[in-house]
CSV table of C-alpha atoms in Angstrom, one decimal:
chain,number,residue,atom,x,y,z
A,28,UNK,CA,-41.1,49.1,266.0
A,29,UNK,CA,-38.4,48.2,268.3
A,30,UNK,CA,-36.8,50.7,269.1
A,31,UNK,CA,-36.3,51.4,273.2
A,32,UNK,CA,-33.4,50.9,274.8
A,33,UNK,CA,-33.4,48.4,277.6
A,34,UNK,CA,-33.9,50.2,281.2
A,35,UNK,CA,-32.1,47.5,282.7
A,36,UNK,CA,-28.9,48.2,280.4
A,37,UNK,CA,-25.9,48.1,282.3
A,38,UNK,CA,-24.3,50.4,279.9
A,39,UNK,CA,-27.1,52.9,278.7
A,40,UNK,CA,-24.9,55.9,280.0
A,41,UNK,CA,-21.2,57.3,278.0
A,42,UNK,CA,-18.3,57.1,280.7
A,43,UNK,CA,-17.6,60.8,281.5
A,44,UNK,CA,-14.1,60.3,280.0
A,45,UNK,CA,-15.1,59.7,276.7
A,46,UNK,CA,-13.9,62.7,274.9
A,47,UNK,CA,-14.7,61.7,270.7
A,48,UNK,CA,-17.0,59.8,269.1
A,49,UNK,CA,-16.7,58.3,265.6
A,50,UNK,CA,-19.7,57.4,263.4
A,51,UNK,CA,-19.4,54.2,261.6
A,52,UNK,CA,-22.0,53.2,258.7
A,53,UNK,CA,-23.1,49.4,258.2
A,54,UNK,CA,-24.4,49.1,254.4
A,55,UNK,CA,-25.4,46.6,252.2
A,56,UNK,CA,-28.1,45.3,250.0
A,57,UNK,CA,-31.4,44.0,251.5
A,58,UNK,CA,-31.3,41.0,253.5
A,59,UNK,CA,-27.4,40.6,253.8
A,60,UNK,CA,-27.2,40.9,257.9
A,61,UNK,CA,-27.1,45.0,259.1
A,62,UNK,CA,-29.3,45.0,262.2
A,63,UNK,CA,-28.0,41.5,262.9
A,64,UNK,CA,-24.5,42.6,262.6
A,65,UNK,CA,-24.9,46.3,264.2
A,66,UNK,CA,-27.0,44.2,266.9
A,67,UNK,CA,-23.8,41.5,267.5
A,68,UNK,CA,-21.3,44.8,268.8
A,69,UNK,CA,-23.2,47.1,270.4
A,70,UNK,CA,-22.9,47.0,274.2
A,71,UNK,CA,-26.0,48.8,274.5
A,72,UNK,CA,-29.4,47.4,273.5
A,73,UNK,CA,-29.9,48.3,269.8
A,74,UNK,CA,-32.1,50.9,268.3
A,75,UNK,CA,-33.7,49.2,265.3
A,76,UNK,CA,-36.5,50.1,263.3
A,77,UNK,CA,-38.4,47.4,261.6
A,78,UNK,CA,-41.7,46.6,260.4
A,79,UNK,CA,-43.3,43.3,259.7
A,80,UNK,CA,-42.7,43.0,255.4
A,81,UNK,CA,-45.6,42.8,253.4
A,82,UNK,CA,-46.7,41.6,250.2
A,83,UNK,CA,-46.5,44.6,248.2
A,84,UNK,CA,-42.6,44.0,249.7
A,85,UNK,CA,-42.5,41.1,248.2
A,86,UNK,CA,-42.7,41.4,245.0
A,87,UNK,CA,-39.5,44.4,245.0
A,88,UNK,CA,-37.2,42.8,247.1
A,89,UNK,CA,-35.0,40.4,246.0
A,90,UNK,CA,-35.7,37.2,249.1
A,91,UNK,CA,-33.3,34.8,247.8
A,92,UNK,CA,-31.5,32.5,250.4
A,93,UNK,CA,-33.4,34.4,252.8
A,94,UNK,CA,-37.3,32.8,252.2
A,95,UNK,CA,-37.9,32.8,256.2
A,96,UNK,CA,-37.0,36.8,256.4
A,97,UNK,CA,-40.6,38.3,257.9
A,98,UNK,CA,-39.1,41.8,258.9
A,99,UNK,CA,-37.2,45.2,257.5
A,100,UNK,CA,-35.5,47.8,258.3
A,101,UNK,CA,-37.0,51.2,257.0
A,102,UNK,CA,-35.2,53.7,259.1
A,103,UNK,CA,-31.8,52.4,260.7
A,104,UNK,CA,-30.2,50.5,263.1
A,105,UNK,CA,-28.3,52.1,265.8
A,106,UNK,CA,-25.4,50.8,268.2
A,107,UNK,CA,-22.8,51.9,270.3
A,108,UNK,CA,-19.2,50.7,270.9
A,109,UNK,CA,-17.0,52.1,273.3
A,110,UNK,CA,-13.1,51.3,272.6
A,111,UNK,CA,-11.7,53.0,275.1
A,112,UNK,CA,-11.8,55.1,278.3
A,113,UNK,CA,-12.3,58.3,276.0
A,114,UNK,CA,-13.4,57.3,272.6
A,115,UNK,CA,-16.7,56.1,271.5
A,116,UNK,CA,-18.2,54.5,268.0
A,117,UNK,CA,-21.3,54.4,266.8
A,118,UNK,CA,-22.6,52.2,264.4
A,119,UNK,CA,-25.5,53.3,261.9
A,120,UNK,CA,-27.0,50.6,259.7
A,121,UNK,CA,-28.4,51.6,257.2
A,122,UNK,CA,-31.7,50.0,255.3
A,123,UNK,CA,-30.9,48.0,252.5
A,124,UNK,CA,-33.3,48.4,249.9
A,125,UNK,CA,-33.1,51.0,246.6
A,126,UNK,CA,-36.3,52.9,247.7
A,127,UNK,CA,-34.5,53.9,251.0
A,128,UNK,CA,-31.0,55.0,249.1
A,129,UNK,CA,-32.0,58.4,249.7
A,130,UNK,CA,-32.1,58.1,253.2
A,131,UNK,CA,-28.9,56.3,254.0
A,132,UNK,CA,-27.3,59.1,251.4
A,133,UNK,CA,-28.0,61.6,254.5
A,134,UNK,CA,-26.4,59.1,257.2
A,135,UNK,CA,-23.0,60.0,255.1
A,136,UNK,CA,-22.5,62.8,256.1
A,137,UNK,CA,-20.5,62.8,259.2
A,138,UNK,CA,-19.3,59.3,258.8
A,139,UNK,CA,-15.6,58.5,259.1
A,140,UNK,CA,-16.1,55.1,256.4
A,141,UNK,CA,-18.0,52.5,255.9
A,142,UNK,CA,-18.4,48.2,256.1
A,143,UNK,CA,-20.3,47.0,253.5
A,144,UNK,CA,-22.2,44.0,254.2
A,145,UNK,CA,-21.9,41.2,251.3
A,146,UNK,CA,-23.2,37.9,250.2
A,147,UNK,CA,-21.6,35.5,248.0
A,148,UNK,CA,-24.9,34.3,246.3
A,149,UNK,CA,-25.6,37.9,245.4
A,150,UNK,CA,-22.3,40.2,245.0
A,151,UNK,CA,-23.9,41.8,242.2
A,152,UNK,CA,-26.3,43.5,244.4
A,153,UNK,CA,-23.4,45.2,246.4
A,154,UNK,CA,-22.3,47.7,243.7
A,155,UNK,CA,-25.2,50.3,243.8
A,156,UNK,CA,-24.2,50.2,247.3
A,157,UNK,CA,-20.4,50.6,246.8
A,158,UNK,CA,-21.2,53.1,244.0
A,159,UNK,CA,-23.1,55.6,246.5
A,160,UNK,CA,-20.1,55.3,249.0
A,161,UNK,CA,-17.5,56.6,246.2
A,162,UNK,CA,-20.1,59.2,245.1
A,163,UNK,CA,-19.8,60.4,248.8
A,164,UNK,CA,-16.1,60.4,248.9
A,165,UNK,CA,-16.7,57.7,251.8
A,166,UNK,CA,-13.8,55.1,252.7
A,167,UNK,CA,-15.1,51.3,253.1
A,168,UNK,CA,-14.2,47.7,253.7
A,169,UNK,CA,-15.9,44.7,252.4
A,170,UNK,CA,-16.9,42.1,255.0
A,171,UNK,CA,-18.9,38.8,253.4
A,172,UNK,CA,-20.9,37.7,255.5
A,173,UNK,CA,-20.7,34.1,255.7
A,174,UNK,CA,-24.7,32.6,255.2
A,175,UNK,CA,-25.2,28.7,256.0
A,176,UNK,CA,-25.2,27.1,252.7
A,177,UNK,CA,-23.5,29.7,250.5
A,178,UNK,CA,-20.9,29.4,248.2
A,179,UNK,CA,-17.0,30.2,249.4
A,180,UNK,CA,-14.8,31.7,247.3
A,181,UNK,CA,-11.0,32.4,246.8
A,182,UNK,CA,-10.2,36.2,248.6
A,183,UNK,CA,-8.7,37.4,244.8
A,184,UNK,CA,-11.9,35.8,243.3
A,185,UNK,CA,-14.7,37.5,245.5
A,186,UNK,CA,-12.0,40.6,244.8
A,187,UNK,CA,-12.5,40.2,241.5
A,188,UNK,CA,-16.3,39.8,240.8
A,189,UNK,CA,-16.6,43.3,243.1
A,190,UNK,CA,-14.2,45.1,241.5
A,191,UNK,CA,-12.1,46.2,244.3
A,192,UNK,CA,-9.1,48.4,244.4
A,193,UNK,CA,-6.4,46.6,246.1
A,194,UNK,CA,-6.0,48.9,249.3
A,195,UNK,CA,-9.7,48.0,250.0
A,196,UNK,CA,-10.1,45.7,253.0
A,197,UNK,CA,-11.9,42.6,252.1
A,198,UNK,CA,-12.4,40.0,255.0
A,199,UNK,CA,-15.2,37.5,256.0
A,200,UNK,CA,-17.3,37.5,258.7
A,201,UNK,CA,-20.6,35.7,260.7
A,202,UNK,CA,-22.7,38.9,261.6
A,203,UNK,CA,-24.1,36.8,264.3
A,204,UNK,CA,-20.9,35.7,266.1
A,205,UNK,CA,-19.5,39.2,268.0
A,206,UNK,CA,-15.5,38.0,267.7
A,207,UNK,CA,-16.0,37.6,264.2
A,208,UNK,CA,-17.9,41.0,263.9
A,209,UNK,CA,-15.3,42.9,265.5
A,210,UNK,CA,-12.6,41.4,263.3
A,211,UNK,CA,-14.3,43.2,260.6
A,212,UNK,CA,-14.6,46.1,262.5
A,213,UNK,CA,-11.0,46.9,263.3
A,214,UNK,CA,-10.3,45.8,259.2
A,215,UNK,CA,-12.1,48.9,258.2
A,216,UNK,CA,-10.6,50.9,261.4
A,217,UNK,CA,-6.9,50.2,260.3
A,218,UNK,CA,-7.7,51.0,256.9
A,219,UNK,CA,-9.1,54.5,258.2
A,220,UNK,CA,-6.2,54.9,260.0
A,221,UNK,CA,-3.4,54.2,257.6
A,222,UNK,CA,-5.4,56.3,254.9
A,223,UNK,CA,-5.2,59.3,257.5
A,224,UNK,CA,-1.7,58.4,258.6
A,225,UNK,CA,-0.8,58.7,254.8
A,226,UNK,CA,-2.7,62.0,254.2
A,227,UNK,CA,-1.0,63.3,257.0
A,228,UNK,CA,2.2,62.6,255.7
A,229,UNK,CA,1.7,64.2,252.2
A,230,UNK,CA,0.4,67.4,254.1
A,231,UNK,CA,4.0,67.4,255.6
């Protein structure tokens, strides 16, 4: 189980100027790329709770398009990203199997929002994930992780297939690429900021 920070990591400790920490969830169905996504963005060696997949798990986990996958997250992934001298984001990647849903329901506590990773080969598996977020009133954006060989669809088609609200951000990304992953995160953060601004104006 890989859960220790690298001892030679230059950015293990937070700067003493940091005043605000924000929690963001990275969620999605099994084998959609959450661990990879958190790892591509984290400025520290990410905490990972991965275990080798067993034959028992293979009987209930959908391995379509990911037949070479040998490990799976059993608790969470954790990464950190400093946005400026006073603000840091903590990224929590939740396990994707339905049997772990109760675990990551608890992870929604204190989160500002969530990024839902989706796979065009298995879009229907995103519905239970989005249902939990909506149940807890957690705003989210959707990022289609573009796996090699996966079908490509126009944004309106994906939006309709996922039954997304017009205001819900929908982007594409490559979870292996830091720049691409950053753009997906920016889409979520901008959405959260817009919601906050709108709420503040309604109060006034």
